[in-house]
């Protein structure tokens, strides 16, 4: 048996990021930038006003014989327009937030610190002395021409989209999404819209994995369920030749994996490991032709957990991410874990923030066929190898899968 | 000025969840279940084997005169099939993981604890006594016929999809996704593929909001940019009559909002607030006809932050969620917040897990036009009203926007 870390390292060593494609900006959400983004302009592009007010020369704001100075208002600069004349000594212009500061002015006073005769007034009294640069956002204060703004490898979230739009990147070079072929296996597996028959169960894994693949930003394609025959498997694999990854579930226990193994040997190569973990001991990795294949166990819980530990990091690496693993924190386990497992045990648990720390409660029965336990799970507690018992109140490492929203 | 809490409460009071629609299971990902899911069968549907091994009567596993009992193997039960005969005393059947336990057998022994003559062997020796129920997963152990499995209001993640598939829910009743019309405003705003001209800036807010709306699970539609005229606004709003929410950015500062306000009064009703917060003081809420409208500020940072605080909870409520707010935790602020703001201050920061606690570092310049500060932000520190200064090392509440992956 090999360790989880060794299995993951071996799998990731065989995975390289996918090619770069250029997509329209809105489609770049969640993808990884494939080139450095350098500002080709100053942002803001021009000195502009942070307030609605009056643009003037700061020296004109000084009191004269204890009286507020009264200036002639020569016009208005609205956002989106430029002044058609300059500020001369003794004059001011009405200016709106975001409008370019007119030539000659070196400061802006907000409207609340002035007295004037209304929106069309041709005079304004300056009630407070203002310094040069007051309420002015200088050109380039946010981004400078030539500055590296987003390095290659950055994940593009909503706010990165905003920055790219500001810089005029209407399309963006990204590492493309992975296409993932998902294959169920086993004569016992029927489609989800079928009534149950004796000995049969429904194909839950393919749908679960499809959703998990989509959550990881990749494009899933369900190939259905292969029967337990060479012909059926060969036919299904032939549909996956254009995929970037094949995910199988089931058919990787020691006895019955021979079939898939034979086909992989025939069409590519296979590594098959018993991994020192629970749930999910048997995991296969290899290639069908040039397409990597990750073979997950058939038990729904094992399939779900091994996807998180091995499948999701593979998809993130394919899609250009450098941070591949879910965050890991320490949590206090309220109820402890009494069940001894000699293998590394990933215990399903619900973690919440309480009184300044994270507290976990396990979901109870950890059998790999107890799917309902997944419904209360937002974290996997890591119980180390060797039959460790976690006492109530002990602290363990937890992989956070999800961080749920607060009630409003 | 009203508080953030009061503004949010007033907005949410005007929002009701959208109607229920039935969608194919794979499309339910991220949506909210609109009906209780009750199991209509036992899961597992039948007693089945947890191991590859032999099914037998437990009493036949007892030693006889110090010798392991030798049983006649009468056949094989593979997964997906049922035995065509029962286990009689003194006999056993080969059984695969997941296969139904044949009638007459009350236990399964794993293959490693037997001796036999190969895969076709017609005899097996039982090397260890086994108890009734050993390696048998009883029917209904995971879910029982009639049991409430997922209550209405549950968010459907990948693992819920797996459970729904198991139960045969090929389609699912969900609260439907919200359609969101997104409108930029202002004569200064040009499209993102246009070269900059004097006084102009690119339409970053609409793209940022489109991405944020999509991240919230809703369907965005960009309507472009309305000019600062009644006609242009009226024409744009006429395109939004089928939306579930209109999001505008810009045009809500005190001076220039009159235009939008007039149209809202003409076509619906408007509430306009100065909210006691920074960034993002002015926020408008009302209706155009029957469509709710949320008017966000024009500064990119203010727009991004007010969307998180007001827009995202609105979308979650529309889409049937009951947990509307991002998680909030306490963090230690390494560099403190020296800038005094009399209003509630949402300070952009990067939070990381270090030595068993969360530590924050602010992103520096908190001006609402400094978009690059958003790129380092994964949390908003909440500095209370009243000009509080946060000293280096102080603890504050933080809204966690994102919890980034670990390096592998």
Coordinates of C-alpha atoms in Angstrom, one line a residue, chain B residues 125-353:
Chain B
X125 CA -12.5 -24.1 3.6
X126 CA -13.7 -21.5 6.2
X127 CA -10.6 -20.5 8.2
X128 CA -12.4 -18.3 10.8
X129 CA -15.7 -18.5 12.5
X130 CA -18.0 -15.7 11.5
X131 CA -21.0 -14.2 13.2
X132 CA -24.4 -13.7 11.6
X133 CA -24.5 -10.4 9.6
X134 CA -20.7 -10.3 9.0
X135 CA -19.9 -8.3 5.9
X136 CA -23.5 -7.8 5.1
X137 CA -25.0 -4.4 4.5
X138 CA -28.6 -4.7 5.4
X139 CA -31.3 -3.3 3.2
X140 CA -32.3 0.1 4.3
X141 CA -29.2 0.7 6.4
X142 CA -28.5 4.0 4.6
X143 CA -32.1 5.2 3.8
X144 CA -35.4 3.7 4.8
X145 CA -38.6 3.7 2.7
X146 CA -40.6 6.8 3.8
X147 CA -37.7 8.6 5.5
X148 CA -37.1 12.3 4.9
X149 CA -33.7 12.4 3.2
X150 CA -33.4 16.1 2.0
X151 CA -35.8 18.7 3.3
X152 CA -37.1 21.4 1.0
X153 CA -34.7 24.4 1.1
X154 CA -31.6 22.3 0.9
X155 CA -28.9 23.5 -1.4
X156 CA -28.1 20.9 -4.0
X157 CA -24.3 20.2 -4.2
X158 CA -22.5 17.4 -5.9
X159 CA -23.1 15.0 -3.1
X160 CA -26.8 15.8 -2.9
X161 CA -26.9 15.0 -6.6
X162 CA -25.5 11.6 -5.9
X163 CA -28.2 10.9 -3.2
X164 CA -31.0 12.2 -5.6
X165 CA -29.6 9.9 -8.3
X166 CA -29.6 6.9 -5.9
X167 CA -33.3 7.6 -5.1
X168 CA -34.2 7.8 -8.8
X169 CA -34.9 11.6 -9.0
X170 CA -34.0 12.0 -12.6
X171 CA -35.6 15.5 -12.4
X172 CA -35.8 17.8 -9.4
X173 CA -38.2 20.6 -8.3
X174 CA -36.1 23.6 -7.6
X175 CA -36.5 27.3 -7.1
X176 CA -35.5 28.7 -10.4
X177 CA -32.5 30.8 -11.2
X178 CA -32.9 34.6 -11.1
X179 CA -32.5 36.6 -14.3
X180 CA -30.6 39.8 -13.6
X181 CA -30.5 42.8 -16.0
X182 CA -27.2 44.7 -15.5
X183 CA -27.1 48.4 -16.5
X184 CA -24.1 50.7 -16.5
X185 CA -24.9 54.4 -16.5
X186 CA -23.0 57.6 -17.4
X187 CA -21.8 59.6 -20.4
X188 CA -18.2 58.8 -19.3
X189 CA -18.5 55.1 -19.7
X190 CA -17.4 53.4 -23.0
X191 CA -17.3 49.8 -24.0
X192 CA -14.3 47.6 -23.0
X193 CA -13.1 47.1 -26.5
X194 CA -12.9 50.8 -27.2
X195 CA -9.7 52.9 -27.0
X196 CA -9.8 55.4 -24.3
X197 CA -10.8 59.0 -25.2
X198 CA -10.4 62.1 -23.1
X199 CA -12.7 62.0 -20.1
X200 CA -13.8 58.5 -20.7
X201 CA -13.4 55.2 -18.7
X202 CA -14.3 51.7 -19.7
X203 CA -17.4 49.8 -18.5
X204 CA -15.8 47.6 -15.9
X205 CA -18.7 47.5 -13.5
X206 CA -21.1 45.7 -15.8
X207 CA -18.5 43.0 -16.4
X208 CA -17.6 42.7 -12.8
X209 CA -21.3 42.5 -11.8
X210 CA -22.1 40.0 -14.5
X211 CA -19.4 37.7 -13.2
X212 CA -20.5 38.2 -9.6
X213 CA -24.1 37.4 -10.5
X214 CA -23.0 34.3 -12.3
X215 CA -21.0 33.2 -9.3
X216 CA -24.2 33.6 -7.2
X217 CA -25.9 31.1 -9.5
X218 CA -28.1 33.6 -11.3
X219 CA -28.3 34.4 -15.0
X220 CA -26.9 37.8 -15.9
X221 CA -27.8 39.9 -18.9
X222 CA -25.8 43.0 -19.7
X223 CA -27.9 45.8 -21.1
X224 CA -24.9 48.1 -21.9
X225 CA -24.6 51.6 -20.8
X226 CA -27.4 54.2 -20.5
X227 CA -26.5 57.8 -21.4
X228 CA -27.4 60.5 -18.9
X229 CA -30.7 61.2 -20.5
X230 CA -34.3 60.3 -19.6
X231 CA -34.8 58.7 -23.0
X232 CA -31.7 56.5 -22.8
X233 CA -32.6 55.2 -19.3
X234 CA -36.2 54.7 -20.2
X235 CA -35.2 52.7 -23.3
X236 CA -32.8 50.5 -21.3
X237 CA -35.3 49.8 -18.5
X238 CA -37.8 48.7 -21.1
X239 CA -35.5 45.9 -22.0
X240 CA -35.5 44.7 -18.4
X241 CA -39.3 44.0 -17.9
X242 CA -38.8 40.2 -17.8
X243 CA -35.9 40.4 -15.3
X244 CA -36.2 39.3 -11.7
X245 CA -33.8 42.0 -10.6
X246 CA -32.2 45.1 -12.2
X247 CA -28.7 46.0 -11.1
X248 CA -27.5 49.5 -12.0
X249 CA -24.1 50.9 -11.3
X250 CA -23.4 54.6 -11.2
X251 CA -25.8 57.5 -11.2
X252 CA -26.7 57.1 -7.6
X253 CA -24.7 59.9 -6.1
X254 CA -26.7 62.7 -4.5
X255 CA -26.5 65.1 -7.4
X256 CA -27.1 63.1 -10.5
X257 CA -29.5 60.4 -9.3
X258 CA -32.5 62.6 -10.0
X259 CA -32.7 61.2 -13.5
X260 CA -33.1 57.6 -12.5
X261 CA -35.3 58.6 -9.6
X262 CA -37.7 60.4 -11.9
X263 CA -38.0 57.4 -14.1
X264 CA -38.5 55.1 -11.1
X265 CA -41.2 57.3 -9.8
X266 CA -42.8 57.4 -13.2
X267 CA -42.6 53.6 -13.6
X268 CA -42.5 52.3 -10.1
X269 CA -41.2 53.5 -6.8
X270 CA -37.9 54.3 -5.3
X271 CA -36.2 54.3 -1.9
X272 CA -32.8 56.0 -1.8
X273 CA -30.5 55.9 1.1
X274 CA -27.2 57.1 2.3
X275 CA -25.9 54.1 4.1
X276 CA -23.6 54.6 7.0
X277 CA -20.8 52.7 5.4
X278 CA -17.6 53.0 3.5
X279 CA -17.0 52.3 0.7
X280 CA -20.3 52.7 -1.0
X281 CA -22.5 55.2 0.8
X282 CA -25.3 55.8 -1.7
X283 CA -27.5 52.8 -2.5
X284 CA -30.9 53.0 -4.1
X285 CA -33.6 50.3 -4.0
X286 CA -37.1 50.3 -5.5
X287 CA -39.0 48.9 -8.4
X288 CA -39.4 49.6 -12.1
X289 CA -42.9 48.3 -12.7
X290 CA -42.8 45.0 -10.8
X291 CA -39.1 44.4 -11.1
X292 CA -36.9 45.1 -8.1
X293 CA -34.0 47.5 -8.8
X294 CA -30.9 47.7 -6.8
X295 CA -28.8 50.8 -7.6
X296 CA -25.1 50.5 -6.7
X297 CA -22.5 53.2 -6.7
X298 CA -20.4 53.9 -9.7
X299 CA -16.9 53.6 -8.2
X300 CA -15.7 50.1 -9.0
X301 CA -14.7 49.2 -5.5
X302 CA -18.0 50.5 -4.0
X303 CA -19.9 48.6 -6.7
X304 CA -18.1 45.4 -5.9
X305 CA -18.4 45.7 -2.2
X306 CA -22.1 46.7 -2.1
X307 CA -22.9 43.9 -4.5
X308 CA -21.5 41.4 -1.9
X309 CA -23.3 43.1 1.0
X310 CA -26.7 43.7 -0.7
X311 CA -26.9 42.2 -4.2
X312 CA -25.7 38.7 -3.4
X313 CA -28.1 38.2 -0.5
X314 CA -31.0 39.4 -2.7
X315 CA -30.1 36.8 -5.3
X316 CA -29.8 34.1 -2.7
X317 CA -33.2 34.9 -1.3
X318 CA -34.8 35.0 -4.8
X319 CA -33.3 31.6 -5.5
X320 CA -34.7 30.0 -2.3
X321 CA -31.7 30.0 0.0
X322 CA -32.2 30.7 3.7
X323 CA -28.5 31.2 4.5
X324 CA -27.9 34.5 2.7
X325 CA -24.6 35.8 4.2
X326 CA -21.0 35.0 3.7
X327 CA -19.4 33.4 6.8
X328 CA -18.0 35.8 9.4
X329 CA -15.1 35.0 11.7
X330 CA -12.6 36.8 14.0
X331 CA -9.2 37.6 12.6
X332 CA -6.1 39.3 14.0
X333 CA -5.1 42.3 11.9
X334 CA -1.3 42.3 11.5
X335 CA -0.9 45.8 10.2
X336 CA -4.0 47.4 11.8
X337 CA -6.2 50.1 10.2
X338 CA -5.0 53.6 11.0
X339 CA -7.4 55.5 8.8
X340 CA -10.3 56.8 10.8
X341 CA -13.7 56.5 9.1
X342 CA -16.8 57.8 11.0
X343 CA -18.9 55.4 8.9
X344 CA -18.8 51.6 9.2
X345 CA -15.6 50.7 7.3
X346 CA -15.3 47.6 5.2
X347 CA -11.6 47.2 4.8
X348 CA -10.2 45.1 2.0
X349 CA -7.8 42.5 3.4
X350 CA -6.2 39.2 2.7
X351 CA -6.8 36.5 5.4
X352 CA -4.7 33.4 5.8
X353 CA -4.6 30.6 8.3

